[in-house]
Coordinates of C-alpha atoms and ligand atoms in Angstrom, one line a residue:
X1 CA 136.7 -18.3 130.6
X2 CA 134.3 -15.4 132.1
X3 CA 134.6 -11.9 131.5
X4 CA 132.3 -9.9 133.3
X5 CA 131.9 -5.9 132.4
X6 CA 133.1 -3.4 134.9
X7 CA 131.5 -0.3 136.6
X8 CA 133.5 1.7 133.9
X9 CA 132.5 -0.3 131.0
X10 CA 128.7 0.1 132.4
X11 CA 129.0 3.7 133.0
X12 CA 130.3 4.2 129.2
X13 CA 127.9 2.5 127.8
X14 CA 125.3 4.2 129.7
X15 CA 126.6 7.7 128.4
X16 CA 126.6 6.4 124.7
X17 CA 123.1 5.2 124.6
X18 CA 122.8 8.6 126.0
X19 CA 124.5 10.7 123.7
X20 CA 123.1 7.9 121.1
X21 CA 119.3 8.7 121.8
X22 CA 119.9 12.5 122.0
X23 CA 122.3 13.4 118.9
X24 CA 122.3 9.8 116.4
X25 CA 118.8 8.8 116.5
X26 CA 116.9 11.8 115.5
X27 CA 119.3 11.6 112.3
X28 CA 119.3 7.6 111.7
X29 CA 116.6 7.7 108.9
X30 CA 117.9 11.3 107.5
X31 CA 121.1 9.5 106.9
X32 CA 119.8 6.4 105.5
X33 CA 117.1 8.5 103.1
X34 CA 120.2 10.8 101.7
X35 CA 122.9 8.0 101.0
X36 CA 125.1 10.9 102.4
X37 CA 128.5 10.5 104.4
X38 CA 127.8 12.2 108.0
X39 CA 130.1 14.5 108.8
X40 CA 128.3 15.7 111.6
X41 CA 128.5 12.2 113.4
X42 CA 131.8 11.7 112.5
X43 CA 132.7 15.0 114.2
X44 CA 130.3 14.0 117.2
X45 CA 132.6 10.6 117.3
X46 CA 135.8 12.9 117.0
X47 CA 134.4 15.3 119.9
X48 CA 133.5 12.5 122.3
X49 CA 137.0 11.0 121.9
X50 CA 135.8 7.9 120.4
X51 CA 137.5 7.8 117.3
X52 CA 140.8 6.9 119.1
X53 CA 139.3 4.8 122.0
X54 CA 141.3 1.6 120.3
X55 CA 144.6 3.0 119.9
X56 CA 147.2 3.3 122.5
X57 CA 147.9 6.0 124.4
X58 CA 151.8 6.8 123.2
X59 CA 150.0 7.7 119.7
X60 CA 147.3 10.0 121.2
X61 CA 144.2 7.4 121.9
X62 CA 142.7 5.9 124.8
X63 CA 143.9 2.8 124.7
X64 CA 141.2 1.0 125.3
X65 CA 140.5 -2.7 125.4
X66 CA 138.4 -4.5 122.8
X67 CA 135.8 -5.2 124.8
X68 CA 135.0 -1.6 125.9
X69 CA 135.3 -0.9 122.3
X70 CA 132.4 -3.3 121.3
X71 CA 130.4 -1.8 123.8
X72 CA 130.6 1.1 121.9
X73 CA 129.6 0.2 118.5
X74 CA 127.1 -1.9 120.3
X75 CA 125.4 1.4 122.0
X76 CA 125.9 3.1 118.4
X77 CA 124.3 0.1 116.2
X78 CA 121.0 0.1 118.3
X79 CA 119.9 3.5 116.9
X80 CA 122.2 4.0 113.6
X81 CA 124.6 1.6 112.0
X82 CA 126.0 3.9 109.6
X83 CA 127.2 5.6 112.7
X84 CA 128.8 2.4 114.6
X85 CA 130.8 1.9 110.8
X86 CA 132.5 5.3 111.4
X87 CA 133.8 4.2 114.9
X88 CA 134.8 0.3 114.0
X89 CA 136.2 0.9 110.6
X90 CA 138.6 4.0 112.1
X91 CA 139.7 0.9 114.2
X92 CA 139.8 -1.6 111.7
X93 CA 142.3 0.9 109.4
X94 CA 144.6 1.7 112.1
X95 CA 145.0 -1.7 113.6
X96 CA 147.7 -2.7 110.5
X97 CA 149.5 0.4 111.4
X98 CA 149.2 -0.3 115.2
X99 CA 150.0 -4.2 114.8
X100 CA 152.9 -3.4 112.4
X101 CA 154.0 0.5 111.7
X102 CA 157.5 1.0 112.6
X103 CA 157.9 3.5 115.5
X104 CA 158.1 6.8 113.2
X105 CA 155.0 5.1 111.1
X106 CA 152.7 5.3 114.1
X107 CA 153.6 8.6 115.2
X108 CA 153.1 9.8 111.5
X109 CA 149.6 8.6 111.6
X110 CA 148.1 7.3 114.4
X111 CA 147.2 10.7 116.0
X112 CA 145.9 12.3 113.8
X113 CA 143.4 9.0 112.9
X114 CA 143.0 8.9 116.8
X115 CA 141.9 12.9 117.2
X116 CA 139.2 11.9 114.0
X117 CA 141.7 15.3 112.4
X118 CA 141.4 12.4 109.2
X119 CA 139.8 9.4 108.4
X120 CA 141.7 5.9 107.6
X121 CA 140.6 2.6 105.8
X122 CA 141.5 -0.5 105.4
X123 CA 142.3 -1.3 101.3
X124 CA 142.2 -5.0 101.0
X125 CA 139.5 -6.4 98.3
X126 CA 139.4 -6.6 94.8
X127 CA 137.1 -7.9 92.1
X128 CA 139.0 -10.9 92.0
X129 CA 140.1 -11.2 95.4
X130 CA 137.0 -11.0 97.5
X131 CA 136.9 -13.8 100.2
X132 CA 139.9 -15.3 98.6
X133 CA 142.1 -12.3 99.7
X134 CA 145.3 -14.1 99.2
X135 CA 144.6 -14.0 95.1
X136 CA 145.2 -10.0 95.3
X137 CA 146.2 -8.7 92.0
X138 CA 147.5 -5.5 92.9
X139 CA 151.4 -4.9 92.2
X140 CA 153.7 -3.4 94.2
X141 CA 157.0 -2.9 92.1
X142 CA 160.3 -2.1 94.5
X143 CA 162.1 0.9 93.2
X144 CA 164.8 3.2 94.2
X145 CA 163.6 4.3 98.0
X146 CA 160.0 2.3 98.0
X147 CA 157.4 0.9 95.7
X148 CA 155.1 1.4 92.9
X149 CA 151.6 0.6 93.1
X150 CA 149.6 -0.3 90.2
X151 CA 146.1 -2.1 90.3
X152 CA 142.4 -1.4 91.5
X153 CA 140.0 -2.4 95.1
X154 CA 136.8 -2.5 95.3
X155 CA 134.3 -1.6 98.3
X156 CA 136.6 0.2 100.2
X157 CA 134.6 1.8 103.2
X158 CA 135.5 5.4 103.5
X159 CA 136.8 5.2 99.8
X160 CA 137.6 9.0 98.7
X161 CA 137.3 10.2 102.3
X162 CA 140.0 9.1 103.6
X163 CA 143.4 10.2 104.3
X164 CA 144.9 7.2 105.3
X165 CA 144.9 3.7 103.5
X166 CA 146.0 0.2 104.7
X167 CA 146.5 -1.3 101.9
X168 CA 147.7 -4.5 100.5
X169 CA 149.6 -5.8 97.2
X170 CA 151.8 -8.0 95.6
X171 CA 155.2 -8.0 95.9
X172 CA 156.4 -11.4 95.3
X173 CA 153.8 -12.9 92.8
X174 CA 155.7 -16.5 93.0
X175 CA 155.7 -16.4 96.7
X176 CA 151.6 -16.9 96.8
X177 CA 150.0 -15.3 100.2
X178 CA 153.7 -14.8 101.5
X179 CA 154.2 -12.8 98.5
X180 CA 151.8 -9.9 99.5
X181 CA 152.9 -6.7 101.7
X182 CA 151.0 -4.0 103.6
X183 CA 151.4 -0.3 103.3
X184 CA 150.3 3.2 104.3
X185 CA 149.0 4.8 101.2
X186 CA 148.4 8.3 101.4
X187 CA 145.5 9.8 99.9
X188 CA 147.6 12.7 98.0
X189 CA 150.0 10.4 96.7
X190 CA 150.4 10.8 92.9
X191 CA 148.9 8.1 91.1
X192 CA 145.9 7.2 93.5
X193 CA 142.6 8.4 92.4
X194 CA 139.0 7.4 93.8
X195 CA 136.7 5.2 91.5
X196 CA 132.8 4.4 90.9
X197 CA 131.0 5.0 94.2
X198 CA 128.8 2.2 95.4
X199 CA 125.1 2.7 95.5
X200 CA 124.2 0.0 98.5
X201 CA 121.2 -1.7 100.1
X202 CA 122.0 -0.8 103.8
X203 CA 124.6 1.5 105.4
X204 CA 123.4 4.2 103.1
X205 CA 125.5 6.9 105.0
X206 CA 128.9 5.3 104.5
X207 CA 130.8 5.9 101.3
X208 CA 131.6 2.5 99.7
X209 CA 134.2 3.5 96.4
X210 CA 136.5 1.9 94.2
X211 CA 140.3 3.0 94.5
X212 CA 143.0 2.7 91.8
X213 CA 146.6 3.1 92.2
X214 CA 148.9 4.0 88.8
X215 CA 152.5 4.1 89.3
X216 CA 151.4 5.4 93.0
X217 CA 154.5 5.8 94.6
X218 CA 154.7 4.4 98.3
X219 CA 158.3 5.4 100.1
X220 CA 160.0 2.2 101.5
X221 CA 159.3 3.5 105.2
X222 CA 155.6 3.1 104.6
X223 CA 155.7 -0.8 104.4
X224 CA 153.9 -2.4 107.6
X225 CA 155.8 -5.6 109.0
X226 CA 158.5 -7.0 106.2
X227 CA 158.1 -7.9 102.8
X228 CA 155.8 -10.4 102.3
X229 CA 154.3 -10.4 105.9
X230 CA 151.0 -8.4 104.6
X231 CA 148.6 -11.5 104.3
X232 CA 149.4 -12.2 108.7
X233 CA 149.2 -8.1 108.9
X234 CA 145.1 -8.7 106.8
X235 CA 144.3 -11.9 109.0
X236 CA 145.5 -10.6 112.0
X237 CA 143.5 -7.8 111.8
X238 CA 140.3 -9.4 111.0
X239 CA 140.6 -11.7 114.0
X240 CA 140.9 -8.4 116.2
X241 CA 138.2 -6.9 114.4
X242 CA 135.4 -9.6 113.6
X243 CA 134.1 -8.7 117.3
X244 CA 133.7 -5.8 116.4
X245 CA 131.3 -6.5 113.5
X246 CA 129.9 -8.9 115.7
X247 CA 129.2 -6.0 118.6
X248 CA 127.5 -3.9 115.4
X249 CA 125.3 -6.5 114.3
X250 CA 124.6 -7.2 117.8
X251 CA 123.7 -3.5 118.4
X252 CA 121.0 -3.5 115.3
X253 CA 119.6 -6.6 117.0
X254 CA 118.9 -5.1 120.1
X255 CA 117.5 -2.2 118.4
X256 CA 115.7 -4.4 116.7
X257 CA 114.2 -6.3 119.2
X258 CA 113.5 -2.4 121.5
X259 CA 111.2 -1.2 119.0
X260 CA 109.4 -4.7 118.8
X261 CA 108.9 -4.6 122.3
X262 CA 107.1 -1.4 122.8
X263 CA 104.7 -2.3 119.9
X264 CA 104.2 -5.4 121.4
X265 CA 103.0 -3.5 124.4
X266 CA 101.1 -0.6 123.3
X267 CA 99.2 -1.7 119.7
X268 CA 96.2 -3.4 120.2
X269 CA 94.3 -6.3 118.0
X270 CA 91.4 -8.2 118.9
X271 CA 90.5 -5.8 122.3
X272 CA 94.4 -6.1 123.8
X273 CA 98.0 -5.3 123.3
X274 CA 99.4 -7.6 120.9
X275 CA 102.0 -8.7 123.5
X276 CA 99.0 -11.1 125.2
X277 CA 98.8 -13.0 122.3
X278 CA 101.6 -16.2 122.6
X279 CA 102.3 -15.9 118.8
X280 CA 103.8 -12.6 119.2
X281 CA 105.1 -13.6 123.0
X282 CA 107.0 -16.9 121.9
X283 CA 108.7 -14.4 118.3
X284 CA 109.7 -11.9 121.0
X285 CA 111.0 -14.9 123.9
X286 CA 113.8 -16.2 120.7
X287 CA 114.6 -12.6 119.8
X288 CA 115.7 -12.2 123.2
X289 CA 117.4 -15.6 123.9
X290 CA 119.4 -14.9 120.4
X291 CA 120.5 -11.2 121.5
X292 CA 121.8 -12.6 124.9
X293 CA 123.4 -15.4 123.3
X294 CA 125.3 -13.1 120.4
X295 CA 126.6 -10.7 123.2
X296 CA 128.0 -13.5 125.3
X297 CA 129.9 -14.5 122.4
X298 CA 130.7 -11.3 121.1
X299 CA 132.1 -10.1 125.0
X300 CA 134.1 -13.0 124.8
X301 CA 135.6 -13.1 121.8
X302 CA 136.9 -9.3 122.3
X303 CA 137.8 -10.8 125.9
X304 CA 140.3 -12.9 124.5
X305 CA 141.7 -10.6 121.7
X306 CA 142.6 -8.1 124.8
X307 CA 143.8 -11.3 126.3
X308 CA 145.9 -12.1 123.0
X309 CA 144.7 -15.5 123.5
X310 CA 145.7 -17.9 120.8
X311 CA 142.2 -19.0 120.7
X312 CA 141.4 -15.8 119.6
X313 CA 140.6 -17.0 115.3
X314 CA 137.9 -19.1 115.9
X315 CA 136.0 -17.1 118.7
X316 CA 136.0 -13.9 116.5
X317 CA 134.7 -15.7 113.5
X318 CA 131.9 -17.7 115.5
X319 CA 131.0 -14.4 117.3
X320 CA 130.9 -12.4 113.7
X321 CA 129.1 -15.5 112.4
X322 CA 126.5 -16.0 115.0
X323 CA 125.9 -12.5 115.7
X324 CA 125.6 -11.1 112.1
X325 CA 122.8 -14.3 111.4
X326 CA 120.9 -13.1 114.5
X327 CA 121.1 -9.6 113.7
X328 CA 119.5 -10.8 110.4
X329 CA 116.8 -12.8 111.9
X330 CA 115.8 -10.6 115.0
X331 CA 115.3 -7.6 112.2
X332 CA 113.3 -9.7 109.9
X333 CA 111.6 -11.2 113.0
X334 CA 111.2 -7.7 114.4
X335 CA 109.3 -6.2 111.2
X336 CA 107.2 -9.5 111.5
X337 CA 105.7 -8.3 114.8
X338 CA 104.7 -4.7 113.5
X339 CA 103.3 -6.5 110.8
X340 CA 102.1 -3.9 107.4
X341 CA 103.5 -0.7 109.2
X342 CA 107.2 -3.0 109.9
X343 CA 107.8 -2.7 106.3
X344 CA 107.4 0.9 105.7
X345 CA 109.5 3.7 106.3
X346 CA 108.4 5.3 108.8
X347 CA 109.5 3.0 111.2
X348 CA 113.4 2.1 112.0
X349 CA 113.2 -1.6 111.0
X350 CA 112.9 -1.8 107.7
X351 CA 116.4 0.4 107.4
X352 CA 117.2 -1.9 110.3
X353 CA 117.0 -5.3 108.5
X354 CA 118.5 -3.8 105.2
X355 CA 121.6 -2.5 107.7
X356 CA 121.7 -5.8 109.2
X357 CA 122.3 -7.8 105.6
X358 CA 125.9 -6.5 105.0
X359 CA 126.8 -7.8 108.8
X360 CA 126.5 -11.0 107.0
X361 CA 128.9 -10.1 104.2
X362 CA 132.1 -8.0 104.9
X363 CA 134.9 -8.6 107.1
X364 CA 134.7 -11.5 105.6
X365 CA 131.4 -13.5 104.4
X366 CA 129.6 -15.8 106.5
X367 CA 131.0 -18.8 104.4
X368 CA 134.8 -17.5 104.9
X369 CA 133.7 -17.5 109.1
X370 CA 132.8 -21.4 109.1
X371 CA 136.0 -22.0 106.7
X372 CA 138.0 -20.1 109.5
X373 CA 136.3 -22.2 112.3
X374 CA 136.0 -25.4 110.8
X375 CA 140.0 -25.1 109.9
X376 CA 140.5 -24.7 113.3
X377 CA 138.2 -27.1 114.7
X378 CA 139.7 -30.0 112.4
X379 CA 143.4 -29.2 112.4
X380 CA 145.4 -30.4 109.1
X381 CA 143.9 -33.5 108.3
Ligands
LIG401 N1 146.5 -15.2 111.7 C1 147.8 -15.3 111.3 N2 148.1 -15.9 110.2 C2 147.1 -16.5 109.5 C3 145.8 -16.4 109.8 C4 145.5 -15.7 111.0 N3 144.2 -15.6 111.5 N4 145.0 -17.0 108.9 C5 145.9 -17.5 108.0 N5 147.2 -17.2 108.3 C6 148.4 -17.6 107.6 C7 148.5 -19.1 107.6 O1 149.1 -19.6 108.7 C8 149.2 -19.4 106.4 O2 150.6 -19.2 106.6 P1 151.7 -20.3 106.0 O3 151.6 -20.1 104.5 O4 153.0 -19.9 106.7 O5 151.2 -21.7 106.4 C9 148.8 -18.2 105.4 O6 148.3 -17.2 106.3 C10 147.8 -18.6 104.4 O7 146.6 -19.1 105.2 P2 145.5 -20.0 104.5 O8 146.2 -21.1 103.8 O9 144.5 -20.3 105.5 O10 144.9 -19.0 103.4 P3 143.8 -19.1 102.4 O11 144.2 -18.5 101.1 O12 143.3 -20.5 102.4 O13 142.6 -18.1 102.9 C11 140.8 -17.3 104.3 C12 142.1 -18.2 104.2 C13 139.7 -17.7 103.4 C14 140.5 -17.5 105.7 C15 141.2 -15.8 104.0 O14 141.5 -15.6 102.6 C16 140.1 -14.8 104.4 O15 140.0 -14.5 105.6 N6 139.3 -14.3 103.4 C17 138.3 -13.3 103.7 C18 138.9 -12.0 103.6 C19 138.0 -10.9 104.2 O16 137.5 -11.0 105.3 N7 137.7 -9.9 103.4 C20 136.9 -8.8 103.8 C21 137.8 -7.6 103.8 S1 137.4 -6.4 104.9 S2 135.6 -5.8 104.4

């Protein structure tokens, strides 16, 4: 299969890096320094109409494909990667609502997560339900007109900032996985509250929280899909977002492997740019070959989620997989080339390789990814 980007897709990405190098960058190490939510770039997301660029058009996005998305958070990942986790987590929270809202559902919410009016996020793991996500703990009682909510997640992206929550419980503990259900949670419901928030590694700008529901009473219309379809509603939704992970992991790899590349040319050691020496030459040749490699399969694994291609499982967790390990290993590669002044502050990579750790982790750790491919691969045997 062969996807190929068109003049449209080019052109967008063209105006990202753009607005990318003009507005994000000068912030990127403000941001990480502060461990503070940008608002600013949030709005600057809202005001470019990016925010809604994944949902459809009827609900007041752009509706456009996956692939075009991932060029996005691409462009946004190569300066700042708490920026790129605004736009693909806004995506990854409406998708449950997109892939499974009844008709009055979507035009409830979608629009306003589309216009960036609110923010949305996606409420699936707990401290006992990490990458086993089918163990989730969290009840959801049926009562007269809907459901109670009682029970606790943990690093929920956009925790406390959010309006909107996809969110997943139990409601038939016997059933297993076909026991849990999805629902729209609102953030003013009675009962939810926000928990500890996470001090993190990498991604400093993006609020990571606990959330807790207590008696948090969800009206019957806010279920997404049936009872008991939640767990397809999660998995779903991960195999149409993992490319998009992938596309942000990418982007810090490629932004890695730019600021390598200049040093390469312009510092000198013994009488010449470092970039004669075949040490530095051969480090830069890989970081290259991986980057090229990770967007092929991170193009093509969007290609066939826009395709809804049944293939779809495996190539998202192979392109999240791949792409996350080179975004780790082009950063760590990349402060290897700038040698003493890599690993200070007051150049991009070090924030760079601590950004590109987490790539690794959520949405599903590496170890879930080869679980997902190697199921596949081998069938039930
Ligand atoms: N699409 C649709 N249905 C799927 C699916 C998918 N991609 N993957 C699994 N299912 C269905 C299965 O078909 C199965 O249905 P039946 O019971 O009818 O056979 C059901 O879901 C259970 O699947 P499975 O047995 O594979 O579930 P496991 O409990 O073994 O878990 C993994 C599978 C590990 C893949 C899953 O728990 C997972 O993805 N974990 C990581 C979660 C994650 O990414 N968390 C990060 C949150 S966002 S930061």
């Amino acid at each position: 299969m062969v996807y190929a980007l068109t003049e449209e897709q080019e052109a967008l990405r063209g105006q990202i890096r753009q607005m990318a190098l003009e507005k994000v960058a000068p912030r990127a190490a403000e941001i990480d320094r502060e461990g503070v939510y940008p608002w600013d770039m949030q709005k600057l997301l809202a005001g470019n109409d990016l925010l809604g660029l994944a949902i459809p058009q009827d609900y007041g996005g752009s509706g456009a494909s996956l692939l075009t998305n991932c060029v996005v958070a691409e462009e946004l990942a190569r300066t700042c990667a708490t920026t790129s986790l605004i736009f693909v987590v806004q995506k990854l929270a409406a998708y449950p609502i997109v892939l499974a809202g009844s008709e009055e559902t979507k035009k409830k919410y979608l629009p306003r997560v589309a216009s960036g009016e609110c923010l949305a996020s996606f409420c699936l793991t707990e401290r006992k339900a990490g990458s086993d996500a089918g163990a989730t703990q969290t009840m959801a009682k049926a009562v007269d007109g809907g459901y109670v909510l009682n029970g606790e997640k943990c690093f929920i992206t956009n925790g406390g900032l959010a309006e909107v929550y996809s969110t997943f419980a139990m409601t038939d503990p016997d059933k297993g996985v076909r026991g849990i259900s999805a629902f729209v949670v609102e953030k003013d419901c009675e009962g939810f509250s926000v928990g500890h928030i996470e001090d993190k590694m990498g991604l400093r700008g993006a609020q990571v929280s606990e959330i807790m529901f207590e008696d948090c009473f969800v009206p019957e219309e806010n279920m997404l899909g049936g009872r008991g379809e939640g767990f397809t509603v999660a998995m779903k939704t991960l195999d149409n977002s993992r490319p998009l992970v992938g596309a942000q992991a990418l982007g810090i790899a490629q932004g890695a492997l730019d600021v390598a590349v200049d040093w390469a040319r312009e510092r000198e050691q013994f009488g010449s740019p470092i970039g004669k020496l075949q040490g530095i030459q051969f480090l830069l040749a890989d970081m290259k070959t991986q980057v090229e490699a990770a967007r092929q399969l991170v193009y093509r694994s969007a290609t066939l989620s826009d395709m809804n291609h049944p293939d779809l499982s495996i190539n998202s967790a192979m392109a999240k997989l791949f792409a996350s390990d080179v975004a780790m290993k082009v950063t760590t590669d990349a402060v290897q080339v700038l040698g003493g002044y890599g690993y200070m502050k007051d150049h991009p990579l070090e924030r760079m390789m601590r950004d590109a750790k987490v790539t690794q982790i959520y949405e599903g750790t590496n170890q879930v990814q080869r679980v997902v491919i190697s199921r596949r691969l081998l069938g039930k045997i």
